[in-house]
Amino acid sequence: MRDGPEVGRVPMPCRRLRSAGAGLLVSSLVAVSLAATSAHAARARVHEDAGFQLFESPQANPLALSHDGARLYVALTTANAVEVYDTATRARLAVVPVGIDPVAVAVRPDGNEVWVANHVSDSVSVIDANPASPTLHTVIETVDAVDANGVTAFDEPVGIAFASSAKAYVALSSRNRIAIVDAAAYAVAGQLPIPAQDPRALAVRGGRLYVAAFESGNQSELSVCAFANGTPQCTFGFQQVLNVGTQPNLPGIPKNVVVDPDVPDRDLFVFDTATDAPVGAPVSGVGTLLYGVAVDGAGRVFVANTDARNHHLDGNGLAAQPPEGLGLGLADLANRPFRNRVTRIDCGGAGCGAPLRVDLEPPPGSSVPTPLATPYGIQASADGSVLVVTAAGSDRLASLDAASLAVLDTLDVGANPRGVAFASSGAGGTAYVLNTLGNSVSVVAVGAGGSLSPLATIPIAIGRDRTPDGVRRGRIAFNSARASSSGTFACASCHPDAHVDQLLWVIGARCTEAGCDQEEQRSTMPIRGLRGTLPLHWDGTLGDPFGGRNGEVGVDGAAPPTCSLANGEQACFRDIVDASLAGVMCVQPGCGAGPSGLPGLLGDAEREDMALYLQQVSYPPARSRPASDVVTPLARSGFSDFFMDQGGNGDATANTCADTTGGCHALPLGASTNSVAVGGFEAPTMRGMTDRFLQFSGGFTNPQEVLDVVAGASGFGVIPWDPDEGLDELVVFSSPFVAFQPLYDVLPTGLFQMFEEASTGHSGALGRQLTLSARTTGAGALAATTARLAQLEDADARGVVNLRGEGVRDAGAGLAPVHLGYRADVDAYTGAGVQLTRAQLLAEAAAGTTRVTLTARLRANDGAPDFLAPLVATAATGDGATGDPPLPVLPAGNPMTLSGVAVRGDAAVLVDGAPVAATITCQGGSFAPVYCSSNVVRVTLAAIPANGTHLLQLQNPKSALSNELPFCVGPVAGCL
């Protein structure tokens, strides 16, 4: 160890940002030399490789057949590519790079294009599928919608369906909208609002568009009403909800999870593709989580779904009162929390009929010899008599009789099949099953009577997929129903796509405080972004290396640690894996020992892999973050409101939303343990709040009755609930501000905009795409294209993305593949033997000699263990000039002494999204072996920014960004 602190010098990188409005005429561009100079070519080198992050983006129809059945197109979500296969020879014809996390594939009706939804890139890649085209199997266009700041209006696309070769629909899942796309102009022409959560799977048939809302729900909620009336539906009143802030368990109050008929239940939406007008009312009662949709020629709609048994009408959710005691929640479920179903709705007339729901397994309480967990992909035979359905959790394909929905046959396939394409000319045909986590396609013969016979397995090349082997295995275990005693559900059944099911469950949460006499209800929590947030789950009883108070024992109780940090966080994640396998995943009571010797199933190696996987899932980029990473004034005010004392009437326990002493949503990740302010509970991260309407542990803020009561409140910032629009995240978030606004003197809109824009470790430019072609560089489009290109180049120059391009280029010998990377040091695009300035690249695109799609990909070290995203917080706790947390106030506070986890000595310092000259020292330790050993760093800015609130981030070389730490420059009053 060196004497004194080790120093990492952070230079101001070379940065050149042109005016986004600098227009160039096509005529002048064409005059630019189309070839790189020999001097430039000599300096050229291939740009850095793209890094890897697991985002767990949801798939919907991730493979498709050409209309003649000769070609199979397969989306490889974690490899950012589409593979093309010859169905006769099963040979791989092409690997087409697309955007980040492709999740859905659709073939245009004329067969000349294949459209691919890129979930993280917020785009659709258009692949040339015309065999006679010189650009066959190349991305020739990109569909998206971004504003001048690079903020998307095309967020998280999933399903794609064509009304015609001139019109397409794309599901914008997190925005609850369907984009209407002009397929000739490759532009968004309009949007259809979907008043339900998370539309994903789409289908078009017979002039109608069918939209399935994934998180459609089942009308379940907490049993709170305006006033208690003694019925299971209304066990306590709104006035008691106001005590939740300090007593989240509400000891002594019976709490049920009940079905409320007044809660909107909109599952399936139907639109006329000629007019885009709704056809009848939305269909309700289809299921809880709707994975796939198929339509036959008679207008019968088939939906693959799971239906949750979390409520009092289906065996769970009632408060367990003495003498029964605790634990009945899990026992009552009999290890069957979900019904695995296919639902049929007849929509062949003027509207849709009532749904027919059929379970694919024997009823709960019965043995299940052939589980069909998590019905996902679904297709109908040409004559509509046979269905093929993938059971993702059971690694099976099933065939069903379309009339009765009875299971005809089953066949084991690869790991976690999520998509099926069906080449059928009658009742039977050939099914192609994408085993998403098994990296293969199963080719299956489907007989006229529904028999299933294996024909072949096509292995998928995973060279582009950098998922570590242990994470890959852990992901399989997490998504496998083998982890449950009944074999009918997986861990992912409640945490689909590492997210949430938006449901309350009574499945094991305990309260030992005085007055507690029931097993407690809890909402599910995201798997995303768990690293650095220990302990885990609401109660803080799982993966707890600290001990002390928690949600089970309360503020005055004390529990021992359940794990150790001696070897990092792995043991603590293993603790939650073991607890889950012995608890909710295992039949109760009397869960026996499994292969590991511990209660529950799965062996020791699988448990270790699952624990590793749980630490690796990232949140996607914040959906409203500008490409410049400079947050909007409203979001900046949200940072001030969240982190600084605004003068509310709160006591010393908590004076900000991020209060460290009170254990609120503290830095670095908005999470605190053993919170004295909220009854010993965990204060969970606020990341992902924009896509969760069930936002509190006990589900107290989203019941219909609560929203009705607070809708009339004025002066608190509450946004009235409109049942016609369904459960909206901002509306639900605003509902508790009848209590929060007086406490903190803040309003919800600025805070929510902060959630919309706050960094999740990724730039707002990450994933953005731009295709350079004669169309996009024409006179009418050139200015906008140039401005967007400047944004992407600036993001690369700032070091927050890795701008790469793939396409074709004619250097004089005909079109050939070209791979380019932007290099800020020479301000040019380089590849093997080529270097092009921006002007040269645009000129070649305008002339038609180059067609390239640029993508802002991950930096090369993203996801590497020695280049983790740092976690930054204030080193001190308690009140400071800004309140609690004591944020740095400059210039007096420069240098800033901070808590810094996973900080390297060569980390960069960014202020408001831009790198700045600064030094980093490791206080009381050294940068050895990799990171600052003391977890305390001192950051010294070479220049002080202008007065006001600013956001500091650290970034290890070529990797992800830290969280944002606000600091104030000048008088504190100017930062509030």
PDB file of C-alpha atoms in Angstrom, residues 1-2 5-7 902-906 921-935:
ATOM      1  CA  MET A   1       0.000   0.000   0.000  1.00  0.00           C
ATOM      2  CA  ARG A   2       1.293   3.421  -0.850  1.00  0.00           C
ATOM      3  CA  PRO A   5      -4.068   8.290  -0.892  1.00  0.00           C
ATOM      4  CA  GLU A   6      -3.677   6.951  -4.390  1.00  0.00           C
ATOM      5  CA  VAL A   7      -4.693   9.413  -7.084  1.00  0.00           C
ATOM      6  CA  ALA A 902     -16.608   0.026  -7.033  1.00  0.00           C
ATOM      7  CA  VAL A 903     -14.654   3.164  -7.936  1.00  0.00           C
ATOM      8  CA  ARG A 904     -11.457   2.693  -9.915  1.00  0.00           C
ATOM      9  CA  GLY A 905      -8.583   5.133  -9.879  1.00  0.00           C
ATOM     10  CA  ASP A 906      -9.025   5.775 -13.591  1.00  0.00           C
ATOM     11  CA  THR A 921      -8.396   9.994  -4.504  1.00  0.00           C
ATOM     12  CA  CYS A 922      -9.061   6.966  -2.326  1.00  0.00           C
ATOM     13  CA  GLN A 923      -9.276   8.147   1.272  1.00  0.00           C
ATOM     14  CA  GLY A 924      -7.807   5.800   3.878  1.00  0.00           C
ATOM     15  CA  GLY A 925      -7.100   3.102   1.331  1.00  0.00           C
ATOM     16  CA  SER A 926      -5.834   2.469  -2.160  1.00  0.00           C
ATOM     17  CA  PHE A 927      -7.128   1.519  -5.565  1.00  0.00           C
ATOM     18  CA  ALA A 928      -6.176  -2.110  -5.011  1.00  0.00           C
ATOM     19  CA  PRO A 929      -6.674  -4.710  -6.180  1.00  0.00           C
ATOM     20  CA  VAL A 930      -9.163  -2.934  -8.460  1.00  0.00           C
ATOM     21  CA  TYR A 931     -11.456  -0.540  -6.621  1.00  0.00           C
ATOM     22  CA  CYS A 932     -10.965   1.965  -3.809  1.00  0.00           C
ATOM     23  CA  SER A 933     -10.501  -0.350  -0.836  1.00  0.00           C
ATOM     24  CA  SER A 934     -11.951   2.030   1.756  1.00  0.00           C
ATOM     25  CA  ASN A 935     -15.083   2.859  -0.245  1.00  0.00           C
TER      26      ASN A 935
END
